[in-house]
Amino acid sequence: DLVRAALLHDVGKAHAGLGVWGRSVASLLAMFHLPVTARMRIYLEHGALGSIDLVQSGEAGIVVAFADGHRSASAPPGIDTADWAVLRRADDE
């Protein structure tokens, strides 16, 4: 489950259809609280979109939770905090 969570947590980024430059610009604009395009907003909200995709694909538990909340430092209810910490470290590296 942890490997699947690590590999699939960014699956929602595909909805935006942005390349490296578009994703970079979206991240910079968001960092400075500047307006973004609709596609950039989709990219910035990729976690929620990815978690929906994963539920529809039959995933559950930590795989869906990490896609939805991988930016959160604390594990959601029902998810082991040590597992969450491992996934967060892996995502940061």
mmCIF file of C-alpha atoms in Angstrom:
data_model
loop_
_atom_site.group_PDB
_atom_site.id
_atom_site.type_symbol
_atom_site.label_atom_id
_atom_site.label_comp_id
_atom_site.label_asym_id
_atom_site.label_seq_id
_atom_site.Cartn_x
_atom_site.Cartn_y
_atom_site.Cartn_z
ATOM 1 C CA ASP A 1 0.000 0.000 0.000
ATOM 2 C CA LEU A 2 2.806 2.435 0.816
ATOM 3 C CA VAL A 3 4.512 1.831 -2.514
ATOM 4 C CA ARG A 4 1.233 2.358 -4.391
ATOM 5 C CA ALA A 5 0.556 5.523 -2.363
ATOM 6 C CA ALA A 6 4.024 6.875 -3.152
ATOM 7 C CA LEU A 7 3.751 6.088 -6.854
ATOM 8 C CA LEU A 8 0.180 7.267 -7.410
ATOM 9 C CA HIS A 9 -0.167 10.346 -5.197
ATOM 10 C CA ASP A 10 0.332 12.835 -8.067
ATOM 11 C CA VAL A 11 -1.943 11.083 -10.569
ATOM 12 C CA GLY A 12 -4.347 14.042 -10.515
ATOM 13 C CA LYS A 13 -1.780 16.291 -12.198
ATOM 14 C CA ALA A 14 -2.711 14.679 -15.516
ATOM 15 C CA HIS A 15 -6.053 16.531 -15.452
ATOM 16 C CA ALA A 16 -4.301 19.878 -15.950
ATOM 17 C CA GLY A 17 -2.348 18.926 -19.050
ATOM 18 C CA LEU A 18 0.511 21.241 -18.106
ATOM 19 C CA GLY A 19 4.149 20.633 -18.923
ATOM 20 C CA VAL A 20 7.118 21.380 -16.719
ATOM 21 C CA TRP A 21 7.038 25.119 -17.448
ATOM 22 C CA GLY A 22 3.306 25.417 -16.821
ATOM 23 C CA ARG A 23 3.551 23.543 -13.528
ATOM 24 C CA SER A 24 6.498 25.699 -12.474
ATOM 25 C CA VAL A 25 4.683 28.930 -13.303
ATOM 26 C CA ALA A 26 1.540 27.724 -11.493
ATOM 27 C CA SER A 27 3.569 26.924 -8.383
ATOM 28 C CA LEU A 28 5.285 30.311 -8.419
ATOM 29 C CA LEU A 29 2.034 32.207 -8.917
ATOM 30 C CA ALA A 30 0.398 30.273 -6.083
ATOM 31 C CA MET A 31 3.387 30.907 -3.816
ATOM 32 C CA PHE A 32 2.908 34.649 -4.274
ATOM 33 C CA HIS A 33 -0.911 34.423 -4.107
ATOM 34 C CA LEU A 34 -1.278 35.685 -7.684
ATOM 35 C CA PRO A 35 -4.106 34.722 -10.046
ATOM 36 C CA VAL A 36 -3.753 31.506 -12.038
ATOM 37 C CA THR A 37 -5.464 30.127 -15.137
ATOM 38 C CA ALA A 38 -8.140 27.442 -14.932
ATOM 39 C CA ARG A 39 -5.656 24.742 -15.968
ATOM 40 C CA MET A 40 -3.183 25.946 -13.356
ATOM 41 C CA ARG A 41 -5.941 25.797 -10.705
ATOM 42 C CA ILE A 42 -6.599 22.189 -11.704
ATOM 43 C CA TYR A 43 -2.899 21.448 -11.305
ATOM 44 C CA LEU A 44 -2.814 23.099 -7.887
ATOM 45 C CA GLU A 45 -5.821 21.027 -6.784
ATOM 46 C CA HIS A 46 -4.454 17.775 -8.190
ATOM 47 C CA GLY A 47 -4.623 15.959 -4.859
ATOM 48 C CA ALA A 48 -8.395 16.026 -4.603
ATOM 49 C CA LEU A 49 -8.799 15.119 -8.272
ATOM 50 C CA GLY A 50 -6.322 12.278 -7.991
ATOM 51 C CA SER A 51 -8.020 10.849 -4.924
ATOM 52 C CA ILE A 52 -11.314 10.717 -6.858
ATOM 53 C CA ASP A 53 -9.557 8.892 -9.703
ATOM 54 C CA LEU A 54 -8.031 6.435 -7.258
ATOM 55 C CA VAL A 55 -11.350 5.701 -5.535
ATOM 56 C CA GLN A 56 -12.910 5.081 -8.948
ATOM 57 C CA SER A 57 -10.014 2.697 -9.700
ATOM 58 C CA GLY A 58 -10.744 0.684 -6.572
ATOM 59 C CA GLU A 59 -7.985 2.025 -4.335
ATOM 60 C CA ALA A 60 -8.693 2.781 -0.713
ATOM 61 C CA GLY A 61 -7.038 3.643 2.567
ATOM 62 C CA ILE A 62 -3.653 5.248 2.579
ATOM 63 C CA VAL A 63 -3.376 5.318 -1.230
ATOM 64 C CA VAL A 64 -6.402 7.611 -1.542
ATOM 65 C CA ALA A 65 -5.606 9.549 1.632
ATOM 66 C CA PHE A 66 -2.053 10.360 0.531
ATOM 67 C CA ALA A 67 -3.178 11.509 -2.925
ATOM 68 C CA ASP A 68 -5.721 13.804 -1.309
ATOM 69 C CA GLY A 69 -3.604 15.166 1.515
ATOM 70 C CA HIS A 70 0.066 14.626 0.756
ATOM 71 C CA ARG A 71 0.838 18.276 1.513
ATOM 72 C CA SER A 72 -0.424 17.869 5.077
ATOM 73 C CA ALA A 73 2.167 17.150 7.745
ATOM 74 C CA SER A 74 -0.280 15.231 9.911
ATOM 75 C CA ALA A 75 -1.862 11.940 8.992
ATOM 76 C CA PRO A 76 -5.632 11.911 8.552
ATOM 77 C CA PRO A 77 -7.742 9.901 11.008
ATOM 78 C CA GLY A 78 -7.313 6.170 10.577
ATOM 79 C CA ILE A 79 -3.910 6.422 8.881
ATOM 80 C CA ASP A 80 -0.784 5.303 10.729
ATOM 81 C CA THR A 81 1.356 8.333 11.558
ATOM 82 C CA ALA A 82 4.637 6.467 10.958
ATOM 83 C CA ASP A 83 3.487 5.366 7.494
ATOM 84 C CA TRP A 84 2.419 8.935 6.723
ATOM 85 C CA ALA A 85 5.794 10.274 7.814
ATOM 86 C CA VAL A 86 7.608 7.803 5.546
ATOM 87 C CA LEU A 87 5.504 8.845 2.573
ATOM 88 C CA ARG A 88 6.016 12.540 3.290
ATOM 89 C CA ARG A 89 9.793 12.090 3.542
ATOM 90 C CA ALA A 90 9.846 10.165 0.279
ATOM 91 C CA ASP A 91 7.805 12.892 -1.436
ATOM 92 C CA ASP A 92 10.132 15.620 -0.193
ATOM 93 C CA GLU A 93 13.253 13.892 -1.537
#
